PDB file of C-alpha atoms and ligand atoms in Angstrom:
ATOM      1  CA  UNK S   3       0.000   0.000   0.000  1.00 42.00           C
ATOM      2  CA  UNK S   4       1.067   2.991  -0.686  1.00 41.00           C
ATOM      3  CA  UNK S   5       1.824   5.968   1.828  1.00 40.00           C
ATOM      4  CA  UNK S   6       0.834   9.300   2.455  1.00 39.00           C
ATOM      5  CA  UNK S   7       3.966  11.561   2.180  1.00 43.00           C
ATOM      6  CA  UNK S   8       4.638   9.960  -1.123  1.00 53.00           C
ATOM      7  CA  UNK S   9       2.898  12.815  -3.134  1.00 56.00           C
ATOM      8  CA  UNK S  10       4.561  16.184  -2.355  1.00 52.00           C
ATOM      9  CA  UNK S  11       2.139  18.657  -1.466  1.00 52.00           C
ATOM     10  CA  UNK S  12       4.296  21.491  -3.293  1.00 54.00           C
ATOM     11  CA  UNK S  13       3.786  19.261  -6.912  1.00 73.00           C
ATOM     12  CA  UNK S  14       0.111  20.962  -7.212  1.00 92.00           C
ATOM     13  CA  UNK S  15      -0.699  17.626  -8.286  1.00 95.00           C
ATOM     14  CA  UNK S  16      -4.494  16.256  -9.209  1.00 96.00           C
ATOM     15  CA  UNK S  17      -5.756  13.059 -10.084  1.00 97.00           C
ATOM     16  CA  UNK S  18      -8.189  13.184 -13.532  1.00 98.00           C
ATOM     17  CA  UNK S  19     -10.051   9.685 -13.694  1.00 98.00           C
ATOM     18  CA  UNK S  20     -10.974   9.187 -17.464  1.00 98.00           C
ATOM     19  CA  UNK S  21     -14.292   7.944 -17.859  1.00 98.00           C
ATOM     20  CA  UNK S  22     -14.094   5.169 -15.686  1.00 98.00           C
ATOM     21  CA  UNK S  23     -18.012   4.059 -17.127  1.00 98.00           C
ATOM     22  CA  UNK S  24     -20.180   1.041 -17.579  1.00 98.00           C
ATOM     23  CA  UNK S  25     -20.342   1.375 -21.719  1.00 98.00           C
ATOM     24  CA  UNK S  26     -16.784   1.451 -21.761  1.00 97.00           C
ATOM     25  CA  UNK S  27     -16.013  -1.908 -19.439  1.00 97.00           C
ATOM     26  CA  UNK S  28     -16.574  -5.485 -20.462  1.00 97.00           C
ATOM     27  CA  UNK S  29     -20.581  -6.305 -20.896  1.00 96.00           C
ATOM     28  CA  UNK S  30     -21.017  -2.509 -22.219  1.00 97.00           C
ATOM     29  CA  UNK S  31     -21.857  -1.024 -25.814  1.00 97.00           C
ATOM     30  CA  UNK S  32     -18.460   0.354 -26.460  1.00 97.00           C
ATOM     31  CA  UNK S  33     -16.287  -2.222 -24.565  1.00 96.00           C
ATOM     32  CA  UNK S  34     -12.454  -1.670 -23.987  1.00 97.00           C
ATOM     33  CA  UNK S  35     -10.864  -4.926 -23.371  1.00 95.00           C
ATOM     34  CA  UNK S  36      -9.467  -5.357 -19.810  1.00 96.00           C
ATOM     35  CA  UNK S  37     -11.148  -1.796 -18.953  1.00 98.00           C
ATOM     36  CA  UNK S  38     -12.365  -3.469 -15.568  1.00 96.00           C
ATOM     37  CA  UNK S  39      -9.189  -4.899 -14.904  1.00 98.00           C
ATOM     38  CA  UNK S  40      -7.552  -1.361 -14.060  1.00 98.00           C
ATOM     39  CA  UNK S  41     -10.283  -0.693 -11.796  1.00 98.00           C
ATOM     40  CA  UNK S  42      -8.149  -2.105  -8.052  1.00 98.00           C
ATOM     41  CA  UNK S  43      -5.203   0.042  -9.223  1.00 98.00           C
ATOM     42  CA  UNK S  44      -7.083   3.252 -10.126  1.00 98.00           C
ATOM     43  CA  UNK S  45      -8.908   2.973  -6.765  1.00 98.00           C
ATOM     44  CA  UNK S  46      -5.338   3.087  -5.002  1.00 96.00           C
ATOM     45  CA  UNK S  47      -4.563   6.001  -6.697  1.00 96.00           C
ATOM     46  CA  UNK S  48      -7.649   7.923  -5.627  1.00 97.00           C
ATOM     47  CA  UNK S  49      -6.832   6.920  -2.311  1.00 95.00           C
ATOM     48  CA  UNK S  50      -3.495   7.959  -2.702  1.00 92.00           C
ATOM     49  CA  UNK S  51      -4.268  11.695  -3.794  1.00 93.00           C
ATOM     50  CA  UNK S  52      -7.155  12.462  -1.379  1.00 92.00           C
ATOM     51  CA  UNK S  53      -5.309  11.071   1.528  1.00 90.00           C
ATOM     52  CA  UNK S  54      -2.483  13.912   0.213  1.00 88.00           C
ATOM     53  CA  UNK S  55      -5.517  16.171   0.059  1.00 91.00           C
ATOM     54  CA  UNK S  56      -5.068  17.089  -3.583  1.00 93.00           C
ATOM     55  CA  UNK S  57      -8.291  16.742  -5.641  1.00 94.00           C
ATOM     56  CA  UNK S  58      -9.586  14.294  -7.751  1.00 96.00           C
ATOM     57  CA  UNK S  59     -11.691  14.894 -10.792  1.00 96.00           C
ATOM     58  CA  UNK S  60     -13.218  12.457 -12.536  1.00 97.00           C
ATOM     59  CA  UNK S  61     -14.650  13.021 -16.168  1.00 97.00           C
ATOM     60  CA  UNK S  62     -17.920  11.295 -17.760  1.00 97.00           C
ATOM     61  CA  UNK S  63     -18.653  10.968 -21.484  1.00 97.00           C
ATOM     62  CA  UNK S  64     -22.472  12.182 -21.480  1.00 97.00           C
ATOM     63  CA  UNK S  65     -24.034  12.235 -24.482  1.00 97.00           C
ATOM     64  CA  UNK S  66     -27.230  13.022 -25.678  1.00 97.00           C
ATOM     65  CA  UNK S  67     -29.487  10.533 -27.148  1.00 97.00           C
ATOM     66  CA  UNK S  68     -28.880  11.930 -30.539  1.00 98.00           C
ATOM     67  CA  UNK S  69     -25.355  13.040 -31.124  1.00 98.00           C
ATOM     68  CA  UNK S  70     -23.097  12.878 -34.655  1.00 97.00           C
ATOM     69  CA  UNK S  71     -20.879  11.093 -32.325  1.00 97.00           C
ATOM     70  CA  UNK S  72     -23.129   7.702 -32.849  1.00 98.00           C
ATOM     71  CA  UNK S  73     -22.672   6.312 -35.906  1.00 97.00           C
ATOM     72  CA  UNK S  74     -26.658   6.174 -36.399  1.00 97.00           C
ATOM     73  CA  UNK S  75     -26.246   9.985 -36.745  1.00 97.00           C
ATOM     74  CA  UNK S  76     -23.023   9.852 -39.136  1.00 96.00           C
ATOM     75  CA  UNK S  77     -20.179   9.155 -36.410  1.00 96.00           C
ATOM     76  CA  UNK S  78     -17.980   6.195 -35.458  1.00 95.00           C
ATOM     77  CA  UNK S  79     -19.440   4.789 -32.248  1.00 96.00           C
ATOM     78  CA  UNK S  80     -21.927   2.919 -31.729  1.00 97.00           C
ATOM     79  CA  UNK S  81     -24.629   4.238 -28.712  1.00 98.00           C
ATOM     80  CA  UNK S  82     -22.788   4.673 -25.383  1.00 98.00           C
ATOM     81  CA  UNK S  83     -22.946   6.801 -22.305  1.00 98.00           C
ATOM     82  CA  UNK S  84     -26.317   8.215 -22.700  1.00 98.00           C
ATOM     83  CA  UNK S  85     -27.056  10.682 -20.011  1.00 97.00           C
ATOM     84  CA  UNK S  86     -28.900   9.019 -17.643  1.00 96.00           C
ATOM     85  CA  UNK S  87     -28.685   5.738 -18.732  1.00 98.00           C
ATOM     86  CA  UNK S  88     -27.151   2.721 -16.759  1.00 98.00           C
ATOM     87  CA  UNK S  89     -24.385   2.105 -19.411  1.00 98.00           C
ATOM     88  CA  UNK S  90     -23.290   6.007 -18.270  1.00 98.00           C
ATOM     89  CA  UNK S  91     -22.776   5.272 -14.704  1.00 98.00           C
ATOM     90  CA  UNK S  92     -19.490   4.806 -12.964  1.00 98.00           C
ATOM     91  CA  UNK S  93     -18.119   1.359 -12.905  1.00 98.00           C
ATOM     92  CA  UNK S  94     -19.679  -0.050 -10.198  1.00 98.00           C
ATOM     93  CA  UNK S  95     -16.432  -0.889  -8.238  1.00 98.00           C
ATOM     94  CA  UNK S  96     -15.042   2.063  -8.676  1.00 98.00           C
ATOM     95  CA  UNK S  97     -14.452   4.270  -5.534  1.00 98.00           C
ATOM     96  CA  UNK S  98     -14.506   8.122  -6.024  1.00 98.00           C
ATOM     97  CA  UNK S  99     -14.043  10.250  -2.729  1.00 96.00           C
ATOM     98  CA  UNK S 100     -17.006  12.051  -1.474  1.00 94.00           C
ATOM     99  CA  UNK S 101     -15.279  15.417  -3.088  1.00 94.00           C
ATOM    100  CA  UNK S 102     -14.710  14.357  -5.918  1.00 96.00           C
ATOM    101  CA  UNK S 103     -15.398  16.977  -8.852  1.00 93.00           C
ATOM    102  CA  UNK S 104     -17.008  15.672 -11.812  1.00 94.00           C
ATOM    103  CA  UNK S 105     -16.435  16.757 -15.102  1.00 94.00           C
ATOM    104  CA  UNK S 106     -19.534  15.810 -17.880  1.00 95.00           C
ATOM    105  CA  UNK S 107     -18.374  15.851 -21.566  1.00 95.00           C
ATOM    106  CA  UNK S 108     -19.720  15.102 -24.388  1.00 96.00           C
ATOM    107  CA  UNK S 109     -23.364  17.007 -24.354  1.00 93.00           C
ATOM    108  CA  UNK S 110     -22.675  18.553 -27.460  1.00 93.00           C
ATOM    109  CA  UNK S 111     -24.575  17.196 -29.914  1.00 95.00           C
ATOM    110  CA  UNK S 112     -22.569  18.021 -32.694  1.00 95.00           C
ATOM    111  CA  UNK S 113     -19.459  17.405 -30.968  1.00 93.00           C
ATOM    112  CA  UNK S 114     -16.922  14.428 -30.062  1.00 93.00           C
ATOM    113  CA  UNK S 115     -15.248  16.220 -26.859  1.00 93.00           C
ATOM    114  CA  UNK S 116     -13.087  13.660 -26.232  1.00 94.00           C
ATOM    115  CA  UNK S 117     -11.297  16.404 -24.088  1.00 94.00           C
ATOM    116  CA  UNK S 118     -12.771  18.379 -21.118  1.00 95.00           C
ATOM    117  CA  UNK S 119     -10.585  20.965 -21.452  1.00 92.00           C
ATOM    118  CA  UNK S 120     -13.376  23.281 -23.458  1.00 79.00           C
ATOM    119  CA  UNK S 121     -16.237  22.164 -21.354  1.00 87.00           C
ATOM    120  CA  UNK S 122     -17.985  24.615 -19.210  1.00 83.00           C
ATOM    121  CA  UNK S 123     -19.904  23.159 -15.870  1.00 77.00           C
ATOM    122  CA  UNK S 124     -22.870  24.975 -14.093  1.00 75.00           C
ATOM    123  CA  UNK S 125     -20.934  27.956 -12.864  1.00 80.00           C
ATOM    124  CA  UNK S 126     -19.756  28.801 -16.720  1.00 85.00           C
ATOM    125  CA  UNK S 127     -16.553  28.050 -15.908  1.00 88.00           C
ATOM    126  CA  UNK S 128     -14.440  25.672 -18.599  1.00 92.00           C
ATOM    127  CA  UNK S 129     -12.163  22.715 -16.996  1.00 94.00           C
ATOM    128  CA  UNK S 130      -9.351  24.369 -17.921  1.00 94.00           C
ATOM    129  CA  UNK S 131     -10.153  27.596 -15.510  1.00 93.00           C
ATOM    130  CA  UNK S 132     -11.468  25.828 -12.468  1.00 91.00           C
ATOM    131  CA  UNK S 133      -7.922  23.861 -12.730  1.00 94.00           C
ATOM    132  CA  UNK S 134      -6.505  27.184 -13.153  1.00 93.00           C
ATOM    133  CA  UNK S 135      -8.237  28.925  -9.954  1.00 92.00           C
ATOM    134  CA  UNK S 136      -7.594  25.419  -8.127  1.00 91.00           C
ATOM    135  CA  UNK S 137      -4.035  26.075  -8.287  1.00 93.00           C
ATOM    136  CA  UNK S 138      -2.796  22.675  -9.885  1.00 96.00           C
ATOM    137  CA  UNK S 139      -0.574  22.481 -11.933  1.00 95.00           C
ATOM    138  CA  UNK S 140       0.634  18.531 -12.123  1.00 96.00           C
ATOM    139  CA  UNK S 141      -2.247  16.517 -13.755  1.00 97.00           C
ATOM    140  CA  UNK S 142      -1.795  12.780 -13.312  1.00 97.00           C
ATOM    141  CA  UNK S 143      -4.132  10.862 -15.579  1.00 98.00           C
ATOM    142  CA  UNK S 144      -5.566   7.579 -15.499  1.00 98.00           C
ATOM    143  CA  UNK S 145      -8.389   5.702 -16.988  1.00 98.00           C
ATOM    144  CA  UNK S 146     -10.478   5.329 -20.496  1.00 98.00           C
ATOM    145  CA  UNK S 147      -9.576   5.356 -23.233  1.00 97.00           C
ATOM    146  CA  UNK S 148      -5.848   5.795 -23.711  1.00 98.00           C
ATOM    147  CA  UNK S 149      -5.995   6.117 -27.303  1.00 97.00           C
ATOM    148  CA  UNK S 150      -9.189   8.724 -27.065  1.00 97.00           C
ATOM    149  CA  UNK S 151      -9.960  10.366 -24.053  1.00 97.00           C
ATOM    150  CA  UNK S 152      -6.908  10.005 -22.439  1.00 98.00           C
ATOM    151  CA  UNK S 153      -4.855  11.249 -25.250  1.00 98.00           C
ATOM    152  CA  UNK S 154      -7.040  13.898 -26.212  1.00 97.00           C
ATOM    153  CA  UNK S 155      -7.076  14.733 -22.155  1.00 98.00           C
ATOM    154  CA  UNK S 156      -3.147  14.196 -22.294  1.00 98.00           C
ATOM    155  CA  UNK S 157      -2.653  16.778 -24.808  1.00 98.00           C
ATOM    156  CA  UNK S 158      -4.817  19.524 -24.188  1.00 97.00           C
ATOM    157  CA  UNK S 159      -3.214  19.567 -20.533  1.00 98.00           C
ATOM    158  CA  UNK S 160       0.015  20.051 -22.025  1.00 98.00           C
ATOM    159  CA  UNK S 161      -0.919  22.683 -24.792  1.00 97.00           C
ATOM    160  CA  UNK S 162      -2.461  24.765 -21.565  1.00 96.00           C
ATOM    161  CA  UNK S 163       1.066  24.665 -19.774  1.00 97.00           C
ATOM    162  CA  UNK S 164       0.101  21.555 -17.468  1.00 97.00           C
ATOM    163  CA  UNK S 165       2.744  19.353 -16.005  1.00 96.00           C
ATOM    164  CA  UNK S 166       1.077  15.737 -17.434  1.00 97.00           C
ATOM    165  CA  UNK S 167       1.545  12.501 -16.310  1.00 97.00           C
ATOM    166  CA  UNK S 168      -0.086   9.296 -17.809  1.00 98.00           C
ATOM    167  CA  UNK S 169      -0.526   6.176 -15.180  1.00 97.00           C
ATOM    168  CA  UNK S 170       0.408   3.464 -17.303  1.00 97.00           C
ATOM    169  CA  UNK S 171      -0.631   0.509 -15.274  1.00 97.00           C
ATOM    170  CA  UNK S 172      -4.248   2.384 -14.995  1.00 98.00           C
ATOM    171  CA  UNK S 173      -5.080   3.361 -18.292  1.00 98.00           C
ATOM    172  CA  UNK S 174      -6.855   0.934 -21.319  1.00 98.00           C
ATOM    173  CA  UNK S 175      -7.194   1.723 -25.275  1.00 97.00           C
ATOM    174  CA  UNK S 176      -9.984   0.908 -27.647  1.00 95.00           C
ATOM    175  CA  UNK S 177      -6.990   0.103 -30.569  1.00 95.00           C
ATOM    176  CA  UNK S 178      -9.290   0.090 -33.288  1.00 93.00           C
ATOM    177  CA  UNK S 179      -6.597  -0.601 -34.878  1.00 96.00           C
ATOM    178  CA  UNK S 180      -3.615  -2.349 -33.238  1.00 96.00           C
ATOM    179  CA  UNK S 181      -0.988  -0.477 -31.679  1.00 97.00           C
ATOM    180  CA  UNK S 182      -3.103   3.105 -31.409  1.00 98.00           C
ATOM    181  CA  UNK S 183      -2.803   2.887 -27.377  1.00 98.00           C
ATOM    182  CA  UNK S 184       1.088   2.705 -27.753  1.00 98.00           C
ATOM    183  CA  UNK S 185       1.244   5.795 -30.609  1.00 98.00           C
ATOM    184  CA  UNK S 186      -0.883   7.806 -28.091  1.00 98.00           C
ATOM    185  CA  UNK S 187       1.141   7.314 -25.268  1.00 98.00           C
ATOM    186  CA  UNK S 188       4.150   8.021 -27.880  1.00 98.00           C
ATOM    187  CA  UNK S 189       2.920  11.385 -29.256  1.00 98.00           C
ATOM    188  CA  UNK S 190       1.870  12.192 -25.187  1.00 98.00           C
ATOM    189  CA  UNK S 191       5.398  11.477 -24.558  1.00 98.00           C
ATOM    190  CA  UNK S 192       6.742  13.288 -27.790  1.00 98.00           C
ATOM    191  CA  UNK S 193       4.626  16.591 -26.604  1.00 98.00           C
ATOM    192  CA  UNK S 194       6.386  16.639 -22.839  1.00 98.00           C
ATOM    193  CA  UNK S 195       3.918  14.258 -21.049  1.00 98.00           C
ATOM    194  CA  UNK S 196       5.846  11.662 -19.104  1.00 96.00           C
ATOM    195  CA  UNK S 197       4.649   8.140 -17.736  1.00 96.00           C
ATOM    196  CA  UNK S 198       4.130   7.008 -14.198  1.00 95.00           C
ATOM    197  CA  UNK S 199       2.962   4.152 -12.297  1.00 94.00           C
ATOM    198  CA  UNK S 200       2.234   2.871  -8.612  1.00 92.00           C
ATOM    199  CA  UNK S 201       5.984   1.357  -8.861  1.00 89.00           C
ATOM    200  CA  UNK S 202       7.398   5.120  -9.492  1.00 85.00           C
ATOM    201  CA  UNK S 203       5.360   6.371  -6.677  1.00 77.00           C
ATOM    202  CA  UNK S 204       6.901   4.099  -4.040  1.00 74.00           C
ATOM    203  CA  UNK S 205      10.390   5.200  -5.427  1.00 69.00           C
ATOM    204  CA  UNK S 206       8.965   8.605  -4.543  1.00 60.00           C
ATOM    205  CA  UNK S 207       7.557  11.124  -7.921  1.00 52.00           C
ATOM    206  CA  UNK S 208      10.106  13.632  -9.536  1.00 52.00           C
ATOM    207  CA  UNK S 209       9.235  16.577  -7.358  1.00 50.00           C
ATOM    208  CA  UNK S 210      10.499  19.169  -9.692  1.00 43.00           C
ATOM    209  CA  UNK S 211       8.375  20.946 -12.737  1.00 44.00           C
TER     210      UNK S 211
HETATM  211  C1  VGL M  23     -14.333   7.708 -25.766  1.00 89.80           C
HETATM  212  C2  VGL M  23     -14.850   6.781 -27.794  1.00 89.80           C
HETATM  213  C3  VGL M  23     -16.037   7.452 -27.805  1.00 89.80           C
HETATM  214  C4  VGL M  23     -13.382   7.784 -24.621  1.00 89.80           C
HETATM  215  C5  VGL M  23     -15.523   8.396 -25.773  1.00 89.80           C
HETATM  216  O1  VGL M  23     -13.842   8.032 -23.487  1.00 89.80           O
HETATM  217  O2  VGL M  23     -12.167   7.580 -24.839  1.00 89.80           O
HETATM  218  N1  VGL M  23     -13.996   6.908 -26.787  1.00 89.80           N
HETATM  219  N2  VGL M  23     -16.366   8.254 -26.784  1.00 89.80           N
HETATM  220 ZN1   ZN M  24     -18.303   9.078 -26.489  1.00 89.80          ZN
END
């Protein structure tokens, strides 16, 4: 298990869980293989940063019923994460602290948003500037999917001047075709992002940016 002091306070660091959903796990419309199986490790994570008291957001994809992201309306997916809808929920194992600051993406219907950098929640304020005003600066990610949310996620953080990095042992790709997942970590890498994983935390982070 991991300890406490292993996060440094000073990093600014917060956790982003990727949409960790139903649709997106084994049994769901839009499936990633193994998606469940990163569930145990993201959970330590989670418990990891809000034992440190930094935050932990956790994105949703939350489409409308009717969306040119379905491939019924002209897009590439089949139906997933309808708002509302079981298939939309959290993975049922998943365990998100009681603080935890969820970001919906996605309600756009004539949008992907694969990102949640541009999305605005009930105050009007985008992602990007409650981040901002939050003071963080660090952005670990985890979650779904590496080579579409995650990615997209990955390099929007950077492009804003974010200090990014992706939790290898917690994150899953769709790999429509085979090998996307290791280009996206690649180009992630290639734009400054840098890889982690529960094995680097108990040799203590880099506490430098
Ligand atoms: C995602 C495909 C379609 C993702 C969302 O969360 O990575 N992928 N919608
Ligand atoms: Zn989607």
């Amino acid at each position: 298990m991991v300890s406490k002091k292993e996060i440094p306070a000073h990093d600014h660091a917060a956790l982003l869980v990727v949409d960790m959903q139903i649709d997106f796990c084994p049994g769901g419309s839009l499936a990633v293989t193994g998606a469940d199986s990163i569930v145990p490790t993201i959970n330590k994570y989670v418990e990891l940063f809000s034992r440190s008291g930094l935050p932990v957001y956790a994105t949703r994809d939350w489409h409308p019923a009717e969306t040119t992201h379905f491939s019924q309306f002209g897009g590439q997916w089949p139906l997933h994460c309808v708002q509302g809808s079981r298939g939309a929920d959290f993975h049922p194992n998943l365990r998100l602290p009681r603080d935890v600051i969820i970001v919906s993406k996605g309600n756009n219907p004539q949008r992907d948003d694969y990102s949640p950098f541009q999305v605005s929640d009930a105050d009007g304020m985008t992602f990007l500037e409650r981040l901002r005003k939050t003071g963080v600066i660090h952005l670990y990610l985890c979650g779904l999917a590496t080579d579409y949310c995650v990615k997209c996620s990955a390099l929007d953080a950077l492009q804003a001047g974010f200090r990014v990095t992706v939790l290898t042992d917690a994150v899953k790709g769709v790999d429509l075709t085979q090998g996307d997942s290791q280009r996206a970590l690649e180009a992630i890498n290639r734009a400054g992002g840098e890889m982690g994983d529960l094995e680097s935390f108990r040799k203590g982070p880099a506490d430098t940016h």
